[in-house]
PDB file of C-alpha atoms in Angstrom:
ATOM      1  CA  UNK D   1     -73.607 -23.317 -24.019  1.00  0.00           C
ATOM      2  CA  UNK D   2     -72.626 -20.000 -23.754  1.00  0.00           C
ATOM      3  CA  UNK D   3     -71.174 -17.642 -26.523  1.00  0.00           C
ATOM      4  CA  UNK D   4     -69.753 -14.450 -25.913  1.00  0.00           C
ATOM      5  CA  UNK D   5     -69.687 -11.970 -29.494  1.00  0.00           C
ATOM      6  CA  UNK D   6     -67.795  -9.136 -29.645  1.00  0.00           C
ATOM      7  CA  UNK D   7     -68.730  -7.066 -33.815  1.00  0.00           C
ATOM      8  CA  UNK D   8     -65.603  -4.744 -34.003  1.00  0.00           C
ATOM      9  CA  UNK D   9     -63.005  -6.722 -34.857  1.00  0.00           C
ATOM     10  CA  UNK D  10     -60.778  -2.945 -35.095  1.00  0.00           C
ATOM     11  CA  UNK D  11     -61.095   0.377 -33.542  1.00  0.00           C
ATOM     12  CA  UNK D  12     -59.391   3.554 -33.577  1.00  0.00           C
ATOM     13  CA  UNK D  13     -59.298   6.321 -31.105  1.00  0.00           C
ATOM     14  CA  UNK D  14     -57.229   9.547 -30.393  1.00  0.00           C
ATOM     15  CA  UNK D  15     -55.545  10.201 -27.757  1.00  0.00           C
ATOM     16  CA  UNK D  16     -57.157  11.771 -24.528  1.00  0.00           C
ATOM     17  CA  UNK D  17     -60.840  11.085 -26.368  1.00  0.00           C
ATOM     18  CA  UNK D  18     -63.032   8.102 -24.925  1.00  0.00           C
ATOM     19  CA  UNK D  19     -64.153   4.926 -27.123  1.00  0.00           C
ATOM     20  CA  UNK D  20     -66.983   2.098 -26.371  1.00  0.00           C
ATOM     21  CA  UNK D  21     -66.123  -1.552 -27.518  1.00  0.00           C
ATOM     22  CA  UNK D  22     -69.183  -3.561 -27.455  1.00  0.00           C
ATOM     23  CA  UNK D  23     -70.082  -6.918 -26.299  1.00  0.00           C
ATOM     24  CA  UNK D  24     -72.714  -9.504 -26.143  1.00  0.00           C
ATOM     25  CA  UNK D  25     -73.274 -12.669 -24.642  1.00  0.00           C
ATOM     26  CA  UNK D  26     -75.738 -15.538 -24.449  1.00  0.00           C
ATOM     27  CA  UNK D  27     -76.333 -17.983 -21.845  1.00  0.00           C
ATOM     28  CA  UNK D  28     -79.020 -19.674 -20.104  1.00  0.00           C
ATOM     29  CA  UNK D  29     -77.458 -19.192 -16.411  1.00  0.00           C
ATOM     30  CA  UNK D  30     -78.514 -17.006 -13.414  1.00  0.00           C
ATOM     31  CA  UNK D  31     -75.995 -16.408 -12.047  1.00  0.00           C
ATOM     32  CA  UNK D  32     -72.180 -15.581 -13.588  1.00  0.00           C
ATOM     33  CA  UNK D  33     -69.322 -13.360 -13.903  1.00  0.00           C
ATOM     34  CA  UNK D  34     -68.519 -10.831 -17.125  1.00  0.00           C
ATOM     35  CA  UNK D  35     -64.637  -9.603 -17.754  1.00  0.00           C
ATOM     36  CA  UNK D  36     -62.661  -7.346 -19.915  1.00  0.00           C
ATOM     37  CA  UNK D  37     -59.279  -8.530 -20.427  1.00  0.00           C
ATOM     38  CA  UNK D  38     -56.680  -6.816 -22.136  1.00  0.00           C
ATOM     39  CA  UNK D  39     -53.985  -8.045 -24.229  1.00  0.00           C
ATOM     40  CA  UNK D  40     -51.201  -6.034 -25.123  1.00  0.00           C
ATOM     41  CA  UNK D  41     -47.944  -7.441 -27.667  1.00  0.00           C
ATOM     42  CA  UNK D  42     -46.194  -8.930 -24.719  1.00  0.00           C
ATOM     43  CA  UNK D  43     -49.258 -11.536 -25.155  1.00  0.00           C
ATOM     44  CA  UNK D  44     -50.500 -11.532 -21.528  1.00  0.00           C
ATOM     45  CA  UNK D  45     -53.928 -11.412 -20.832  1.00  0.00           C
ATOM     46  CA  UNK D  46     -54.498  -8.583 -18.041  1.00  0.00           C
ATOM     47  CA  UNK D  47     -57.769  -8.381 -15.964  1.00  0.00           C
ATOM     48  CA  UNK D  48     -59.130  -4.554 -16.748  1.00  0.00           C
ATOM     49  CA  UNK D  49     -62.510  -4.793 -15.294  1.00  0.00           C
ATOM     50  CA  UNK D  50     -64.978  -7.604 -13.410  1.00  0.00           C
ATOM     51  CA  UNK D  51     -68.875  -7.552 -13.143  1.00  0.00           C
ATOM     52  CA  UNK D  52     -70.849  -9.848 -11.000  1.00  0.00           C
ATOM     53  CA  UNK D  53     -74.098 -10.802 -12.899  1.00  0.00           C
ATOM     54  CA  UNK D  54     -76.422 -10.320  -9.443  1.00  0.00           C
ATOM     55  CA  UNK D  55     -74.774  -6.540  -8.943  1.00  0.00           C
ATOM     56  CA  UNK D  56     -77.365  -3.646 -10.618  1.00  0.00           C
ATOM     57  CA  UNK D  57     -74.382  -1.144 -10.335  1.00  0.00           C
ATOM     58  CA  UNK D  58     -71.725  -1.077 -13.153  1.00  0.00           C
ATOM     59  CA  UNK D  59     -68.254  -1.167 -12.583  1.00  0.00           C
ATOM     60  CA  UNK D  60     -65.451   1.126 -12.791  1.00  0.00           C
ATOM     61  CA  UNK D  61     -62.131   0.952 -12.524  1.00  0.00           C
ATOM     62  CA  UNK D  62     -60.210   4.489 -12.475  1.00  0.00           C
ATOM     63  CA  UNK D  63     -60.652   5.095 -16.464  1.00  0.00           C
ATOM     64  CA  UNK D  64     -62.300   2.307 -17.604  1.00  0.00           C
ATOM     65  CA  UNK D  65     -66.515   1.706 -16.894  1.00  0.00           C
ATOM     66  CA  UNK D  66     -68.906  -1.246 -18.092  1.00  0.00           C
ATOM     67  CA  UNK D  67     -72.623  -0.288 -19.081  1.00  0.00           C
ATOM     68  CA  UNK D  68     -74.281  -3.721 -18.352  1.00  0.00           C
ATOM     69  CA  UNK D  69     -77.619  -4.331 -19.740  1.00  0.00           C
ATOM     70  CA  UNK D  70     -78.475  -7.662 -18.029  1.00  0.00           C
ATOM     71  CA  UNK D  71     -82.003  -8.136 -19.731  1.00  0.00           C
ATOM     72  CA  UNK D  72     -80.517  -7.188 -23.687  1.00  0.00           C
ATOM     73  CA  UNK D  73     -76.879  -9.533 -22.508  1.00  0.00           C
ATOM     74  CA  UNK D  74     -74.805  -6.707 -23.325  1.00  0.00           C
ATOM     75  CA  UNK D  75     -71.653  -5.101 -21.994  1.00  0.00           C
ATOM     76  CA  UNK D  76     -69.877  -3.164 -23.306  1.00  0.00           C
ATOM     77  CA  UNK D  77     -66.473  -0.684 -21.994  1.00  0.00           C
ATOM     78  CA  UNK D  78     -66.260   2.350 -21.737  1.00  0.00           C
ATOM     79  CA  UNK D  79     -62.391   4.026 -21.710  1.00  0.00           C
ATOM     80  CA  UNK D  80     -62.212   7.727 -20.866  1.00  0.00           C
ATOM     81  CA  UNK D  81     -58.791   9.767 -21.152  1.00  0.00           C
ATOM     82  CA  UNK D  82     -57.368   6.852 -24.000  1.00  0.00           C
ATOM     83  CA  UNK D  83     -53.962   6.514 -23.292  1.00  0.00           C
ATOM     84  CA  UNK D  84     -51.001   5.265 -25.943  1.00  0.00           C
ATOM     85  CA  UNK D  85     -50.213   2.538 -23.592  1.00  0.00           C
ATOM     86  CA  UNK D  86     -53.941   1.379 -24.281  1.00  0.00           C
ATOM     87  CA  UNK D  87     -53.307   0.196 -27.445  1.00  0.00           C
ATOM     88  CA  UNK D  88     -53.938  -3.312 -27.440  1.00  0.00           C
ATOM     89  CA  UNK D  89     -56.230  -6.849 -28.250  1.00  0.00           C
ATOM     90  CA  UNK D  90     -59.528  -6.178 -25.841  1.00  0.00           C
ATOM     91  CA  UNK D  91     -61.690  -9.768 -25.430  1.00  0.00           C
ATOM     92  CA  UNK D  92     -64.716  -9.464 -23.630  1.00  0.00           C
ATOM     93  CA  UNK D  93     -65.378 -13.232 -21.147  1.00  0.00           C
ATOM     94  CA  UNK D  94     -67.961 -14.870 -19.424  1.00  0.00           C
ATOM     95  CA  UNK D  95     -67.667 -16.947 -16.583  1.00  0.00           C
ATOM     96  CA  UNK D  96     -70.609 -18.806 -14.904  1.00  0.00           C
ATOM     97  CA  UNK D  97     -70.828 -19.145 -11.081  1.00  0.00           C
ATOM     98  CA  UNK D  98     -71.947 -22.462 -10.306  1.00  0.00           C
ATOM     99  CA  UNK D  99     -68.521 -23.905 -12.164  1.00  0.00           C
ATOM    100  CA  UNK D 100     -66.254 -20.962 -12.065  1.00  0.00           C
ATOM    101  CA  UNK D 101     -63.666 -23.422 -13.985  1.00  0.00           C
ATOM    102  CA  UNK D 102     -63.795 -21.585 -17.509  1.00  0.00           C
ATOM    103  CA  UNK D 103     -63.663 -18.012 -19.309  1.00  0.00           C
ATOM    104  CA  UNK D 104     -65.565 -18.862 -22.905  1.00  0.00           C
ATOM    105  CA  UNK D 105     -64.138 -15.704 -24.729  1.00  0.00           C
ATOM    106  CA  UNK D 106     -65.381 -13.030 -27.560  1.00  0.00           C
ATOM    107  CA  UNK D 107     -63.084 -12.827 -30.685  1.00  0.00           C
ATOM    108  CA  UNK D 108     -61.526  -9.546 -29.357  1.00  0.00           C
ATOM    109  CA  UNK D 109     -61.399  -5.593 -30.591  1.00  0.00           C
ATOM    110  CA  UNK D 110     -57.784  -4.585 -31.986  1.00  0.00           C
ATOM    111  CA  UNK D 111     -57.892  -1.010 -30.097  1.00  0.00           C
ATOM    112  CA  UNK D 112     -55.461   2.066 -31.647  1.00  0.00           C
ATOM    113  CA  UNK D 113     -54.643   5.134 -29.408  1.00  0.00           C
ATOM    114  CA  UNK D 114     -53.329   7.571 -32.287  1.00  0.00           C
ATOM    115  CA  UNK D 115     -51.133  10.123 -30.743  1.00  0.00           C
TER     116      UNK D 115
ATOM    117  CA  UNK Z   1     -43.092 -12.021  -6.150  1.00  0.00           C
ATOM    118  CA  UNK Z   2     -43.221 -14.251  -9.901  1.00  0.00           C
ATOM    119  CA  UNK Z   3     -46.563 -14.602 -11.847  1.00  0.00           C
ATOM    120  CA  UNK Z   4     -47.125 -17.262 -14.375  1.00  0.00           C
ATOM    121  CA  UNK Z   5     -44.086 -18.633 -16.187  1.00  0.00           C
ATOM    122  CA  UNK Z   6     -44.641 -20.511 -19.003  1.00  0.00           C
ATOM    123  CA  UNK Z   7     -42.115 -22.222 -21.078  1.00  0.00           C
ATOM    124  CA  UNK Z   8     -40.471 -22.398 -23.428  1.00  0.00           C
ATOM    125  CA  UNK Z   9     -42.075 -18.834 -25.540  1.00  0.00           C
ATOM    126  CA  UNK Z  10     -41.642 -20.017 -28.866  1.00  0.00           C
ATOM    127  CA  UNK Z  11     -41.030 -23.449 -30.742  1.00  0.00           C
ATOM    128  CA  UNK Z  12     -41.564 -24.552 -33.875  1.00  0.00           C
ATOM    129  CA  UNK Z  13     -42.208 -28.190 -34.516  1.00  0.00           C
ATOM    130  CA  UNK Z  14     -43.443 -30.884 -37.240  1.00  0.00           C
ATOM    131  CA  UNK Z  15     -46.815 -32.774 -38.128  1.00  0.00           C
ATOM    132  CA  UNK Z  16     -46.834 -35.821 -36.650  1.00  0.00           C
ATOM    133  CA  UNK Z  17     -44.613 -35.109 -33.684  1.00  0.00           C
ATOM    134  CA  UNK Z  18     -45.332 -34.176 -30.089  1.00  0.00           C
ATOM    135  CA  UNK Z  19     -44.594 -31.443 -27.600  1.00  0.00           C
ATOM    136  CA  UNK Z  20     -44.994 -30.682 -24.103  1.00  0.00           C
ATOM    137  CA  UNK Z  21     -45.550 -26.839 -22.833  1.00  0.00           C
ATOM    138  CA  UNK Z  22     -45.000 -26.459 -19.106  1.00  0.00           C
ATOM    139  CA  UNK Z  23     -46.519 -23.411 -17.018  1.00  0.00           C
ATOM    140  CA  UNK Z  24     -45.644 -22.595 -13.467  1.00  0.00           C
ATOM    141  CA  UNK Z  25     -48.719 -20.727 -11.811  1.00  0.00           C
ATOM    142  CA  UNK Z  26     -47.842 -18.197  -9.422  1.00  0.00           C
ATOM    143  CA  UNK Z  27     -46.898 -18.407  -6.043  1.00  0.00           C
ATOM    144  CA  UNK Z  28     -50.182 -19.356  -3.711  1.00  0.00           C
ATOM    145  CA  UNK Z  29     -52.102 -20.547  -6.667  1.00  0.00           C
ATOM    146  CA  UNK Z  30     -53.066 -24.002  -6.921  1.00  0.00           C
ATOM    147  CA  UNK Z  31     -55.310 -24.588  -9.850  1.00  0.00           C
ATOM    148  CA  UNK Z  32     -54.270 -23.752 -13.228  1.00  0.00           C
ATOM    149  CA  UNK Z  33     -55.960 -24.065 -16.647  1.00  0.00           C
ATOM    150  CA  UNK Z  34     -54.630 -24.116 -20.224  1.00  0.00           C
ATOM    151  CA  UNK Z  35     -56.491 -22.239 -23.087  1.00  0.00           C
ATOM    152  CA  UNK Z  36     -55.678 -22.228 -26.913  1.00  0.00           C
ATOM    153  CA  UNK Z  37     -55.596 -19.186 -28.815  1.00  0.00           C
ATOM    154  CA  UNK Z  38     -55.519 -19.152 -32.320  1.00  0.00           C
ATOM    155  CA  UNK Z  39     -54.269 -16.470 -34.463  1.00  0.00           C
ATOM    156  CA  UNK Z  40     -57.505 -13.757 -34.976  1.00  0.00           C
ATOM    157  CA  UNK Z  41     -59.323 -15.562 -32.090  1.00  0.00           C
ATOM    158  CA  UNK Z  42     -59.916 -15.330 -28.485  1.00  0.00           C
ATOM    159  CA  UNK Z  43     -58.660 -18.322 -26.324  1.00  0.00           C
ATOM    160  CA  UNK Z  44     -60.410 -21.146 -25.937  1.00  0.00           C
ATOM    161  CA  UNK Z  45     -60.386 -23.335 -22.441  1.00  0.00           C
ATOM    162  CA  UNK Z  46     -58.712 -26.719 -23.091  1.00  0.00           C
ATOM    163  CA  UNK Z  47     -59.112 -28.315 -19.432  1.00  0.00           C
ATOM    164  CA  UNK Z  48     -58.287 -27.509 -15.627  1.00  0.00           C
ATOM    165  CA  UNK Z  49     -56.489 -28.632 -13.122  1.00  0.00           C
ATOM    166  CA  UNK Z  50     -56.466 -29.000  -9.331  1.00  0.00           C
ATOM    167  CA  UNK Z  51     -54.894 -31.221  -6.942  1.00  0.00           C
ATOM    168  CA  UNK Z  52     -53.458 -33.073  -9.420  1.00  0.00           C
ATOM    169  CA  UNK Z  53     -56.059 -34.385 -11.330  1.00  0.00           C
ATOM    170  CA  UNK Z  54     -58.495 -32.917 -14.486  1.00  0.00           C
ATOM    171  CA  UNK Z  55     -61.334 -31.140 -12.923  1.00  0.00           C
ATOM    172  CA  UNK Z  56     -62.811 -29.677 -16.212  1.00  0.00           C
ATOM    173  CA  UNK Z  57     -62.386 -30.586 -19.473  1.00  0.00           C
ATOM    174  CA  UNK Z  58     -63.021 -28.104 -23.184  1.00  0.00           C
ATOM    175  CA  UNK Z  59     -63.903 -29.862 -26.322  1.00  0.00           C
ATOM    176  CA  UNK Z  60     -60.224 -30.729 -27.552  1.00  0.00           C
ATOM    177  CA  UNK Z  61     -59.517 -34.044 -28.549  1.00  0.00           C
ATOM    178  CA  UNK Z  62     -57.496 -36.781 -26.623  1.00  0.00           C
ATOM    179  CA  UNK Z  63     -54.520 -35.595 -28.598  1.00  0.00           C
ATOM    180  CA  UNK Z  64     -54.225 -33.034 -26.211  1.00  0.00           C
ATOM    181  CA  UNK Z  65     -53.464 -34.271 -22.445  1.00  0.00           C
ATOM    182  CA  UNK Z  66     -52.214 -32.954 -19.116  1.00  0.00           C
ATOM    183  CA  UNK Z  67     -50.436 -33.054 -15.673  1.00  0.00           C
ATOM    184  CA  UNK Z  68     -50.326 -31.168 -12.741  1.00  0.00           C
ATOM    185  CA  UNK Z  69     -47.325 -31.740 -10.389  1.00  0.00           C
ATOM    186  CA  UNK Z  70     -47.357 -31.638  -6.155  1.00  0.00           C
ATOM    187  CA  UNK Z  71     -45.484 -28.158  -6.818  1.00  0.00           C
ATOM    188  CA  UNK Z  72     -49.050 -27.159  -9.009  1.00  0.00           C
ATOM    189  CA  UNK Z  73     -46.843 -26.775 -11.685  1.00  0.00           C
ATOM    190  CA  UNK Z  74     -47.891 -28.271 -14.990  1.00  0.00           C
ATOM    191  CA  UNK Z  75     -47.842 -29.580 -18.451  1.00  0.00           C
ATOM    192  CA  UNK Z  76     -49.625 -29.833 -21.424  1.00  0.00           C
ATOM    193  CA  UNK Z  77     -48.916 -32.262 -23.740  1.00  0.00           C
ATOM    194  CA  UNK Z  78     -49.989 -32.350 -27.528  1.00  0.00           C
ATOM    195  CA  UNK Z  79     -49.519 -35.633 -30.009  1.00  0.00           C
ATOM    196  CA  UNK Z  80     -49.576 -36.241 -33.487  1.00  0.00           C
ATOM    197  CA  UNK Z  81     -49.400 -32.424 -34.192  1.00  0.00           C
ATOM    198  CA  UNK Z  82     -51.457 -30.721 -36.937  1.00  0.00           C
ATOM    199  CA  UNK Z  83     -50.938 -27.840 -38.949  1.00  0.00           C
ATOM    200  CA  UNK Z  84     -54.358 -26.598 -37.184  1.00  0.00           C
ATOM    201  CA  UNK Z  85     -52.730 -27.010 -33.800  1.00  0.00           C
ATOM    202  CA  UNK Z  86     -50.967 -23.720 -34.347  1.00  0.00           C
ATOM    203  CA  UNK Z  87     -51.516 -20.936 -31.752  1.00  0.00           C
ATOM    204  CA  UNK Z  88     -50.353 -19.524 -28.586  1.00  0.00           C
ATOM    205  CA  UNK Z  89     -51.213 -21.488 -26.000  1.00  0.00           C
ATOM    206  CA  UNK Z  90     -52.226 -19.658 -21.993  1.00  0.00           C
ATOM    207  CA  UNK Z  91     -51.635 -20.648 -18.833  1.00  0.00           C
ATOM    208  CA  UNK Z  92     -53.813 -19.395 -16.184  1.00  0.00           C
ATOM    209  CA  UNK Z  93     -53.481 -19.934 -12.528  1.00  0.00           C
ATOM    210  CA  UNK Z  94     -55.579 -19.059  -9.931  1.00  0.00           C
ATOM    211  CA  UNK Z  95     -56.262 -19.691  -6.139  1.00  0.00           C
ATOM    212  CA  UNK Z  96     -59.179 -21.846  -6.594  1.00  0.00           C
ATOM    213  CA  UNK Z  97     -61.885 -20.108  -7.941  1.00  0.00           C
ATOM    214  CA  UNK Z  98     -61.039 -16.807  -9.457  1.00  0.00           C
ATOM    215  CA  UNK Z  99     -58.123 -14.404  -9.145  1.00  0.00           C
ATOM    216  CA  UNK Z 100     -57.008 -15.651 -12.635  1.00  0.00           C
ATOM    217  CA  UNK Z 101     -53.157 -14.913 -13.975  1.00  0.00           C
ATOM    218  CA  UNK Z 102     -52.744 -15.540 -16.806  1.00  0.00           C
ATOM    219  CA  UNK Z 103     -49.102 -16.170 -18.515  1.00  0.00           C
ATOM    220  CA  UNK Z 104     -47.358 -14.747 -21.555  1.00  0.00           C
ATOM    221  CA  UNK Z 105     -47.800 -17.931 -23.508  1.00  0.00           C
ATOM    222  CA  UNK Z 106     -46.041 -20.301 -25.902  1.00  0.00           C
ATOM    223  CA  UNK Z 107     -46.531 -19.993 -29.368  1.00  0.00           C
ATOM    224  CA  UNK Z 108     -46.583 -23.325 -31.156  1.00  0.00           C
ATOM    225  CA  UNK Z 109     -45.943 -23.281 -34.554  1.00  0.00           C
ATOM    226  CA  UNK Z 110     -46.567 -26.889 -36.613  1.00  0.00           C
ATOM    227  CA  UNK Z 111     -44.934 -26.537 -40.388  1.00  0.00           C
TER     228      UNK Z 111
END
């Protein structure tokens, strides 16, 4: 089974600084995807960043990076420049490759831009 | 061009009875999944399906059952409601494997 953990369950940050919200996961797979999904009042879950397991290099997406530590299952975000607008529910997800048919979800960071 | 539409965005129902959620994935997408999120937690995957039928399945009792339409629209139907079976409940979509959209949900409350 896998389990994804995420320990803040709130964060604060000012505007313009940058914040890390941490994540771990276990799993016995290979091979398997790692997300960042943002959820914001309107309730919608929105894709901020993707990680294939099998790629060394982490990903970034304009303002937002991953540092993935394969061997210690961690991943955690990185968000540069905070913005007001990124104020929101952050859930960290794993998704293995060889099904592909299921996101098993951490219990999400409540993330505050203060102006 | 729409995303996921799920309907309707709020209800409010009583123990015992039943409801039905529908969710129509976005255009191109042919698969779609249903997760339940309850309140301080992250969503959890109730089942999947494609071409009409239950491809994968989370560990949520019979209670909770599904159907995909030709259109790939679908439903999710819940009996004998519990005051535990309050949450929002997400649609995703996809076209087959990844590309996940996910909708704005339905939030089922059970009093």
């Amino acid at each position: 089974a896998q389990t994804v953990t995420q320990s803040q369950p709130e964060m604060s940050v000012q505007e313009a600084e940058t914040v890390t919200l941490s994540c771990t996961y276990d799993t016995s797979e290979s091979n398997y995807y790692l997300f960042w999904y943002k959820q914001p009042p309107s309730r919608q879950m929105i894709l901020v960043i993707r990680q294939e397991a099998y790629k060394q290099q982490n990903a970034t997406e304009n303002r937002f990076s991953v540092n993935f530590q394969k061997a210690a299952k961690s991943f955690s975000l990185k968000i540069s420049d905070s913005q007001l607008g990124d104020t929101a529910m952050y859930f960290c997800a794993f998704m293995a490759s060889n099904t592909g048919n299921q996101f098993y979800f951490g219990t999400g960071t409540s993330l505050t831009v203060i102006p | 061009d729409a995303g996921v539409t799920q309907s309707p965005t709020h209800l409010i129902k009583t123990r015992g009875q039943q409801v039905t959620l529908r969710c129509s994935p976005k255009s191109g997408h042919d698969t779609v999944s249903w997760y339940q999120q309850a309140l301080g937690q992250g969503p959890q995957f109730i089942f999947q399906y494609y071409e009409e039928e239950e491809r994968q399945r989370g560990n949520f009792p019979d209670r909770f059952s599904g159907h995909q339409f030709p259109n790939y629209s679908s439903e999710l139907n819940v009996n004998a409601l519990l005051l535990g079976d309050s949450a929002l409940y997400l649609c995703a979509s996809s076209p087959g494997f990844g590309g996940y959209t996910f909708g704005s949900g339905t939030r089922l409350t059970v009093v």
